[in-house]
JSON list of C-alpha atoms in Angstrom, two decimals:
[
{"chain": "L", "resi": 23, "resn": "MET", "atom": "CA", "xyz": [-0.01, 0.02, 0.01]},
{"chain": "L", "resi": 24, "resn": "ILE", "atom": "CA", "xyz": [1.08, 3.56, -0.68]},
{"chain": "L", "resi": 25, "resn": "GLU", "atom": "CA", "xyz": [-0.59, 4.88, 2.47]},
{"chain": "L", "resi": 26, "resn": "GLU", "atom": "CA", "xyz": [-2.98, 3.60, 5.05]},
{"chain": "L", "resi": 27, "resn": "THR", "atom": "CA", "xyz": [-6.24, 5.07, 3.70]},
{"chain": "L", "resi": 28, "resn": "VAL", "atom": "CA", "xyz": [-9.81, 4.04, 2.97]},
{"chain": "L", "resi": 29, "resn": "GLU", "atom": "CA", "xyz": [-9.82, 1.28, 0.34]},
{"chain": "L", "resi": 30, "resn": "SER", "atom": "CA", "xyz": [-12.36, 1.41, -2.46]},
{"chain": "L", "resi": 31, "resn": "THR", "atom": "CA", "xyz": [-14.88, -1.34, -2.86]},
{"chain": "L", "resi": 32, "resn": "ALA", "atom": "CA", "xyz": [-15.18, -3.48, -5.94]},
{"chain": "L", "resi": 33, "resn": "VAL", "atom": "CA", "xyz": [-18.45, -3.35, -7.89]},
{"chain": "L", "resi": 34, "resn": "SER", "atom": "CA", "xyz": [-19.38, -5.84, -10.56]},
{"chain": "L", "resi": 35, "resn": "VAL", "atom": "CA", "xyz": [-20.93, -3.44, -13.03]},
{"chain": "L", "resi": 36, "resn": "ASP", "atom": "CA", "xyz": [-20.22, -3.28, -16.73]},
{"chain": "L", "resi": 37, "resn": "THR", "atom": "CA", "xyz": [-18.43, 0.07, -17.18]},
{"chain": "L", "resi": 38, "resn": "ARG", "atom": "CA", "xyz": [-17.29, -0.44, -20.78]},
{"chain": "L", "resi": 39, "resn": "PRO", "atom": "CA", "xyz": [-18.26, 2.43, -23.17]},
{"chain": "L", "resi": 40, "resn": "THR", "atom": "CA", "xyz": [-21.22, 1.92, -25.39]},
{"chain": "L", "resi": 41, "resn": "LYS", "atom": "CA", "xyz": [-19.81, 4.43, -27.91]},
{"chain": "L", "resi": 42, "resn": "ILE", "atom": "CA", "xyz": [-16.29, 5.77, -28.32]},
{"chain": "L", "resi": 43, "resn": "VAL", "atom": "CA", "xyz": [-16.42, 9.60, -28.52]},
{"chain": "L", "resi": 44, "resn": "TYR", "atom": "CA", "xyz": [-12.69, 10.36, -28.32]},
{"chain": "L", "resi": 45, "resn": "VAL", "atom": "CA", "xyz": [-9.47, 8.47, -28.97]},
{"chain": "L", "resi": 46, "resn": "ALA", "atom": "CA", "xyz": [-6.05, 9.56, -27.60]},
{"chain": "L", "resi": 47, "resn": "GLU", "atom": "CA", "xyz": [-2.95, 8.27, -29.37]},
{"chain": "L", "resi": 48, "resn": "ALA", "atom": "CA", "xyz": [0.56, 8.10, -27.98]},
{"chain": "L", "resi": 49, "resn": "THR", "atom": "CA", "xyz": [3.73, 6.24, -29.04]},
{"chain": "L", "resi": 50, "resn": "ALA", "atom": "CA", "xyz": [6.61, 5.11, -26.88]},
{"chain": "L", "resi": 51, "resn": "HIS", "atom": "CA", "xyz": [10.09, 5.06, -28.37]},
{"chain": "L", "resi": 52, "resn": "GLY", "atom": "CA", "xyz": [12.69, 3.20, -26.35]},
{"chain": "L", "resi": 53, "resn": "GLY", "atom": "CA", "xyz": [10.51, 2.03, -23.43]},
{"chain": "L", "resi": 54, "resn": "ARG", "atom": "CA", "xyz": [11.47, 3.43, -20.03]},
{"chain": "L", "resi": 55, "resn": "ASP", "atom": "CA", "xyz": [14.64, 5.01, -21.38]},
{"chain": "L", "resi": 56, "resn": "GLY", "atom": "CA", "xyz": [13.44, 6.85, -24.44]},
{"chain": "L", "resi": 57, "resn": "TYR", "atom": "CA", "xyz": [10.59, 9.28, -25.13]},
{"chain": "L", "resi": 58, "resn": "VAL", "atom": "CA", "xyz": [6.87, 9.44, -25.70]},
{"chain": "L", "resi": 59, "resn": "THR", "atom": "CA", "xyz": [4.90, 11.46, -28.20]},
{"chain": "L", "resi": 60, "resn": "SER", "atom": "CA", "xyz": [1.24, 12.07, -28.89]},
{"chain": "L", "resi": 61, "resn": "GLN", "atom": "CA", "xyz": [-0.15, 12.01, -32.44]},
{"chain": "L", "resi": 62, "resn": "ASP", "atom": "CA", "xyz": [-1.24, 15.66, -32.18]},
{"chain": "L", "resi": 63, "resn": "GLY", "atom": "CA", "xyz": [2.21, 16.90, -31.03]},
{"chain": "L", "resi": 64, "resn": "GLN", "atom": "CA", "xyz": [1.00, 18.06, -27.61]},
{"chain": "L", "resi": 65, "resn": "ILE", "atom": "CA", "xyz": [3.22, 15.51, -25.81]},
{"chain": "L", "resi": 66, "resn": "GLU", "atom": "CA", "xyz": [6.90, 15.10, -26.48]},
{"chain": "L", "resi": 67, "resn": "LEU", "atom": "CA", "xyz": [8.51, 13.84, -23.21]},
{"chain": "L", "resi": 68, "resn": "LYS", "atom": "CA", "xyz": [11.72, 12.15, -22.34]},
{"chain": "L", "resi": 69, "resn": "VAL", "atom": "CA", "xyz": [11.11, 9.13, -20.17]},
{"chain": "L", "resi": 70, "resn": "ALA", "atom": "CA", "xyz": [13.65, 7.57, -17.81]},
{"chain": "L", "resi": 71, "resn": "MET", "atom": "CA", "xyz": [13.80, 4.96, -15.13]},
{"chain": "L", "resi": 72, "resn": "PRO", "atom": "CA", "xyz": [13.52, 6.44, -11.64]},
{"chain": "L", "resi": 73, "resn": "PRO", "atom": "CA", "xyz": [16.49, 5.98, -9.34]},
{"chain": "L", "resi": 74, "resn": "GLU", "atom": "CA", "xyz": [14.50, 3.49, -7.29]},
{"chain": "L", "resi": 75, "resn": "LEU", "atom": "CA", "xyz": [14.44, 1.20, -10.31]},
{"chain": "L", "resi": 76, "resn": "GLY", "atom": "CA", "xyz": [18.13, 1.77, -11.19]},
{"chain": "L", "resi": 77, "resn": "GLY", "atom": "CA", "xyz": [17.80, 4.69, -13.53]},
{"chain": "L", "resi": 78, "resn": "ASP", "atom": "CA", "xyz": [19.05, 8.21, -13.40]},
{"chain": "L", "resi": 79, "resn": "GLY", "atom": "CA", "xyz": [15.58, 9.81, -13.06]},
{"chain": "L", "resi": 80, "resn": "ASN", "atom": "CA", "xyz": [16.37, 12.31, -15.80]},
{"chain": "L", "resi": 81, "resn": "GLY", "atom": "CA", "xyz": [12.91, 12.32, -17.30]},
{"chain": "L", "resi": 82, "resn": "THR", "atom": "CA", "xyz": [9.33, 11.47, -16.48]},
{"chain": "L", "resi": 83, "resn": "ASN", "atom": "CA", "xyz": [8.13, 7.91, -16.14]},
{"chain": "L", "resi": 84, "resn": "PRO", "atom": "CA", "xyz": [4.87, 5.98, -16.86]},
{"chain": "L", "resi": 85, "resn": "GLU", "atom": "CA", "xyz": [3.79, 6.04, -13.27]},
{"chain": "L", "resi": 86, "resn": "GLN", "atom": "CA", "xyz": [4.01, 9.86, -13.13]},
{"chain": "L", "resi": 87, "resn": "LEU", "atom": "CA", "xyz": [2.02, 10.06, -16.36]},
{"chain": "L", "resi": 88, "resn": "PHE", "atom": "CA", "xyz": [-0.61, 7.71, -14.92]},
{"chain": "L", "resi": 89, "resn": "ALA", "atom": "CA", "xyz": [-0.80, 9.73, -11.73]},
{"chain": "L", "resi": 90, "resn": "ALA", "atom": "CA", "xyz": [-1.26, 12.96, -13.75]},
{"chain": "L", "resi": 91, "resn": "GLY", "atom": "CA", "xyz": [-4.00, 11.37, -15.91]},
{"chain": "L", "resi": 92, "resn": "TYR", "atom": "CA", "xyz": [-5.86, 9.73, -12.96]},
{"chain": "L", "resi": 93, "resn": "SER", "atom": "CA", "xyz": [-5.75, 12.87, -10.75]},
{"chain": "L", "resi": 94, "resn": "SER", "atom": "CA", "xyz": [-6.94, 15.07, -13.63]},
{"chain": "L", "resi": 95, "resn": "CYS", "atom": "CA", "xyz": [-9.69, 12.71, -14.67]},
{"chain": "L", "resi": 96, "resn": "PHE", "atom": "CA", "xyz": [-10.90, 12.09, -11.03]},
{"chain": "L", "resi": 97, "resn": "HIS", "atom": "CA", "xyz": [-10.90, 15.82, -10.35]},
{"chain": "L", "resi": 98, "resn": "ASN", "atom": "CA", "xyz": [-13.03, 16.46, -13.48]},
{"chain": "L", "resi": 99, "resn": "ALA", "atom": "CA", "xyz": [-15.49, 13.74, -12.35]},
{"chain": "L", "resi": 100, "resn": "LEU", "atom": "CA", "xyz": [-15.62, 15.38, -8.94]},
{"chain": "L", "resi": 101, "resn": "VAL", "atom": "CA", "xyz": [-16.39, 18.78, -10.41]},
{"chain": "L", "resi": 102, "resn": "LEU", "atom": "CA", "xyz": [-19.02, 17.27, -12.58]},
{"chain": "L", "resi": 103, "resn": "VAL", "atom": "CA", "xyz": [-20.89, 15.46, -9.79]},
{"chain": "L", "resi": 104, "resn": "GLY", "atom": "CA", "xyz": [-20.45, 18.53, -7.58]},
{"chain": "L", "resi": 105, "resn": "ARG", "atom": "CA", "xyz": [-21.95, 20.84, -10.18]},
{"chain": "L", "resi": 106, "resn": "ARG", "atom": "CA", "xyz": [-24.85, 18.43, -10.83]},
{"chain": "L", "resi": 107, "resn": "SER", "atom": "CA", "xyz": [-25.56, 18.46, -7.11]},
{"chain": "L", "resi": 108, "resn": "GLY", "atom": "CA", "xyz": [-25.37, 22.21, -6.79]},
{"chain": "L", "resi": 109, "resn": "TYR", "atom": "CA", "xyz": [-22.05, 22.40, -4.83]},
{"chain": "L", "resi": 110, "resn": "ASP", "atom": "CA", "xyz": [-19.23, 24.82, -5.25]},
{"chain": "L", "resi": 111, "resn": "LEU", "atom": "CA", "xyz": [-15.85, 23.03, -5.46]},
{"chain": "L", "resi": 112, "resn": "THR", "atom": "CA", "xyz": [-13.71, 26.14, -5.49]},
{"chain": "L", "resi": 113, "resn": "GLY", "atom": "CA", "xyz": [-10.19, 25.33, -4.26]},
{"chain": "L", "resi": 114, "resn": "SER", "atom": "CA", "xyz": [-10.67, 21.60, -4.62]},
{"chain": "L", "resi": 115, "resn": "THR", "atom": "CA", "xyz": [-7.67, 19.41, -5.63]},
{"chain": "L", "resi": 116, "resn": "VAL", "atom": "CA", "xyz": [-6.90, 15.79, -6.29]},
{"chain": "L", "resi": 117, "resn": "ALA", "atom": "CA", "xyz": [-3.42, 14.41, -5.92]},
{"chain": "L", "resi": 118, "resn": "ALA", "atom": "CA", "xyz": [-2.48, 10.92, -7.05]},
{"chain": "L", "resi": 119, "resn": "LYS", "atom": "CA", "xyz": [0.33, 8.61, -5.96]},
{"chain": "L", "resi": 120, "resn": "VAL", "atom": "CA", "xyz": [1.03, 5.59, -8.13]},
{"chain": "L", "resi": 121, "resn": "GLY", "atom": "CA", "xyz": [3.11, 2.86, -6.66]},
{"chain": "L", "resi": 122, "resn": "LEU", "atom": "CA", "xyz": [4.88, 0.17, -8.64]},
{"chain": "L", "resi": 123, "resn": "GLY", "atom": "CA", "xyz": [6.05, -3.13, -7.23]},
{"chain": "L", "resi": 124, "resn": "PRO", "atom": "CA", "xyz": [6.44, -6.82, -7.83]},
{"chain": "L", "resi": 125, "resn": "ASN", "atom": "CA", "xyz": [3.32, -9.01, -7.83]},
{"chain": "L", "resi": 126, "resn": "LYS", "atom": "CA", "xyz": [2.78, -12.68, -7.06]},
{"chain": "L", "resi": 127, "resn": "GLN", "atom": "CA", "xyz": [2.89, -13.65, -10.77]},
{"chain": "L", "resi": 128, "resn": "ARG", "atom": "CA", "xyz": [6.56, -12.61, -10.99]},
{"chain": "L", "resi": 129, "resn": "GLY", "atom": "CA", "xyz": [5.62, -9.45, -12.87]},
{"chain": "L", "resi": 130, "resn": "TYR", "atom": "CA", "xyz": [4.76, -5.99, -11.57]},
{"chain": "L", "resi": 131, "resn": "GLY", "atom": "CA", "xyz": [1.61, -4.29, -10.46]},
{"chain": "L", "resi": 132, "resn": "LEU", "atom": "CA", "xyz": [0.35, -0.84, -9.50]},
{"chain": "L", "resi": 133, "resn": "ALA", "atom": "CA", "xyz": [-1.42, 0.67, -6.54]},
{"chain": "L", "resi": 134, "resn": "VAL", "atom": "CA", "xyz": [-2.98, 4.11, -6.48]},
{"chain": "L", "resi": 135, "resn": "ALA", "atom": "CA", "xyz": [-3.73, 6.50, -3.62]},
{"chain": "L", "resi": 136, "resn": "LEU", "atom": "CA", "xyz": [-5.90, 9.56, -4.36]},
{"chain": "L", "resi": 137, "resn": "SER", "atom": "CA", "xyz": [-5.81, 12.48, -1.89]},
{"chain": "L", "resi": 138, "resn": "VAL", "atom": "CA", "xyz": [-8.92, 14.66, -2.32]},
{"chain": "L", "resi": 139, "resn": "SER", "atom": "CA", "xyz": [-9.23, 18.13, -0.84]},
{"chain": "L", "resi": 140, "resn": "LEU", "atom": "CA", "xyz": [-12.68, 19.81, -0.75]},
{"chain": "L", "resi": 141, "resn": "PRO", "atom": "CA", "xyz": [-12.04, 22.77, 1.59]},
{"chain": "L", "resi": 142, "resn": "VAL", "atom": "CA", "xyz": [-15.38, 24.51, 1.24]},
{"chain": "L", "resi": 143, "resn": "LEU", "atom": "CA", "xyz": [-17.59, 21.46, 1.92]},
{"chain": "L", "resi": 144, "resn": "ASP", "atom": "CA", "xyz": [-18.44, 19.65, 5.16]},
{"chain": "L", "resi": 145, "resn": "ALA", "atom": "CA", "xyz": [-17.09, 16.09, 5.50]},
{"chain": "L", "resi": 146, "resn": "ASP", "atom": "CA", "xyz": [-20.36, 14.23, 4.87]},
{"chain": "L", "resi": 147, "resn": "ILE", "atom": "CA", "xyz": [-21.14, 16.05, 1.66]},
{"chain": "L", "resi": 148, "resn": "ALA", "atom": "CA", "xyz": [-17.53, 15.75, 0.51]},
{"chain": "L", "resi": 149, "resn": "ALA", "atom": "CA", "xyz": [-17.52, 11.97, 1.13]},
{"chain": "L", "resi": 150, "resn": "LYS", "atom": "CA", "xyz": [-20.71, 11.61, -0.92]},
{"chain": "L", "resi": 151, "resn": "LEU", "atom": "CA", "xyz": [-19.31, 13.53, -3.78]},
{"chain": "L", "resi": 152, "resn": "VAL", "atom": "CA", "xyz": [-16.06, 11.59, -3.71]},
{"chain": "L", "resi": 153, "resn": "ASP", "atom": "CA", "xyz": [-18.06, 8.28, -3.80]},
{"chain": "L", "resi": 154, "resn": "ALA", "atom": "CA", "xyz": [-20.09, 9.54, -6.73]},
{"chain": "L", "resi": 155, "resn": "ALA", "atom": "CA", "xyz": [-16.98, 10.70, -8.63]},
{"chain": "L", "resi": 156, "resn": "HIS", "atom": "CA", "xyz": [-15.35, 7.34, -8.04]},
{"chain": "L", "resi": 157, "resn": "GLU", "atom": "CA", "xyz": [-18.36, 5.68, -9.79]},
{"chain": "L", "resi": 158, "resn": "VAL", "atom": "CA", "xyz": [-18.25, 7.88, -12.90]},
{"chain": "L", "resi": 159, "resn": "CYS", "atom": "CA", "xyz": [-14.52, 8.52, -13.37]},
{"chain": "L", "resi": 160, "resn": "PRO", "atom": "CA", "xyz": [-13.23, 6.52, -16.34]},
{"chain": "L", "resi": 161, "resn": "TYR", "atom": "CA", "xyz": [-9.88, 5.78, -14.58]},
{"chain": "L", "resi": 162, "resn": "SER", "atom": "CA", "xyz": [-11.74, 4.54, -11.54]},
{"chain": "L", "resi": 163, "resn": "ASN", "atom": "CA", "xyz": [-13.92, 2.32, -13.72]},
{"chain": "L", "resi": 164, "resn": "ALA", "atom": "CA", "xyz": [-10.89, 1.02, -15.60]},
{"chain": "L", "resi": 165, "resn": "THR", "atom": "CA", "xyz": [-8.94, 0.14, -12.43]},
{"chain": "L", "resi": 166, "resn": "ARG", "atom": "CA", "xyz": [-11.79, -1.18, -10.26]},
{"chain": "L", "resi": 167, "resn": "GLY", "atom": "CA", "xyz": [-11.09, -4.74, -9.34]},
{"chain": "L", "resi": 168, "resn": "ASN", "atom": "CA", "xyz": [-7.72, -4.69, -11.06]},
{"chain": "L", "resi": 169, "resn": "ILE", "atom": "CA", "xyz": [-5.52, -2.61, -8.75]},
{"chain": "L", "resi": 170, "resn": "ASP", "atom": "CA", "xyz": [-5.83, -1.31, -5.26]},
{"chain": "L", "resi": 171, "resn": "VAL", "atom": "CA", "xyz": [-7.21, 2.29, -5.26]},
{"chain": "L", "resi": 172, "resn": "THR", "atom": "CA", "xyz": [-7.37, 4.04, -1.95]},
{"chain": "L", "resi": 173, "resn": "ILE", "atom": "CA", "xyz": [-8.96, 7.45, -1.44]},
{"chain": "L", "resi": 174, "resn": "LEU", "atom": "CA", "xyz": [-8.02, 9.84, 1.38]},
{"chain": "L", "resi": 175, "resn": "LEU", "atom": "CA", "xyz": [-10.43, 12.76, 1.94]},
{"chain": "L", "resi": 176, "resn": "GLY", "atom": "CA", "xyz": [-8.74, 15.52, 3.80]}
]
């Protein structure tokens, strides 16, 4: 575990899209010691192994990119459910930590911890919005039942 936090619950619901409305494209060149690009030219990043995995850390890595994507997507889902419920989420943030480590199948797996801050809402309302966001966020739906996702509301 990344941190001792509240663990999400698995739900057996079909969350696959019924219609694809957007497709993102990216290409890796050289794996963890190379670079990544997006088809539209918005991303051109050097990637490098972090020191913890024997690299020099002179570049981003897939776990940082996943953390950026998940935190951004979850925050958008949170704003969406907040707006639909009539709540102001001014000053809200979502930070993600993505951990990488060996699994029992002799490969590697991920674990995610999301830290959500909703400073203008009381704790009960904030918790309900976080639960609702976790149900609609595409990253949450993709990871549910596959990796440990913990959420800390603070």
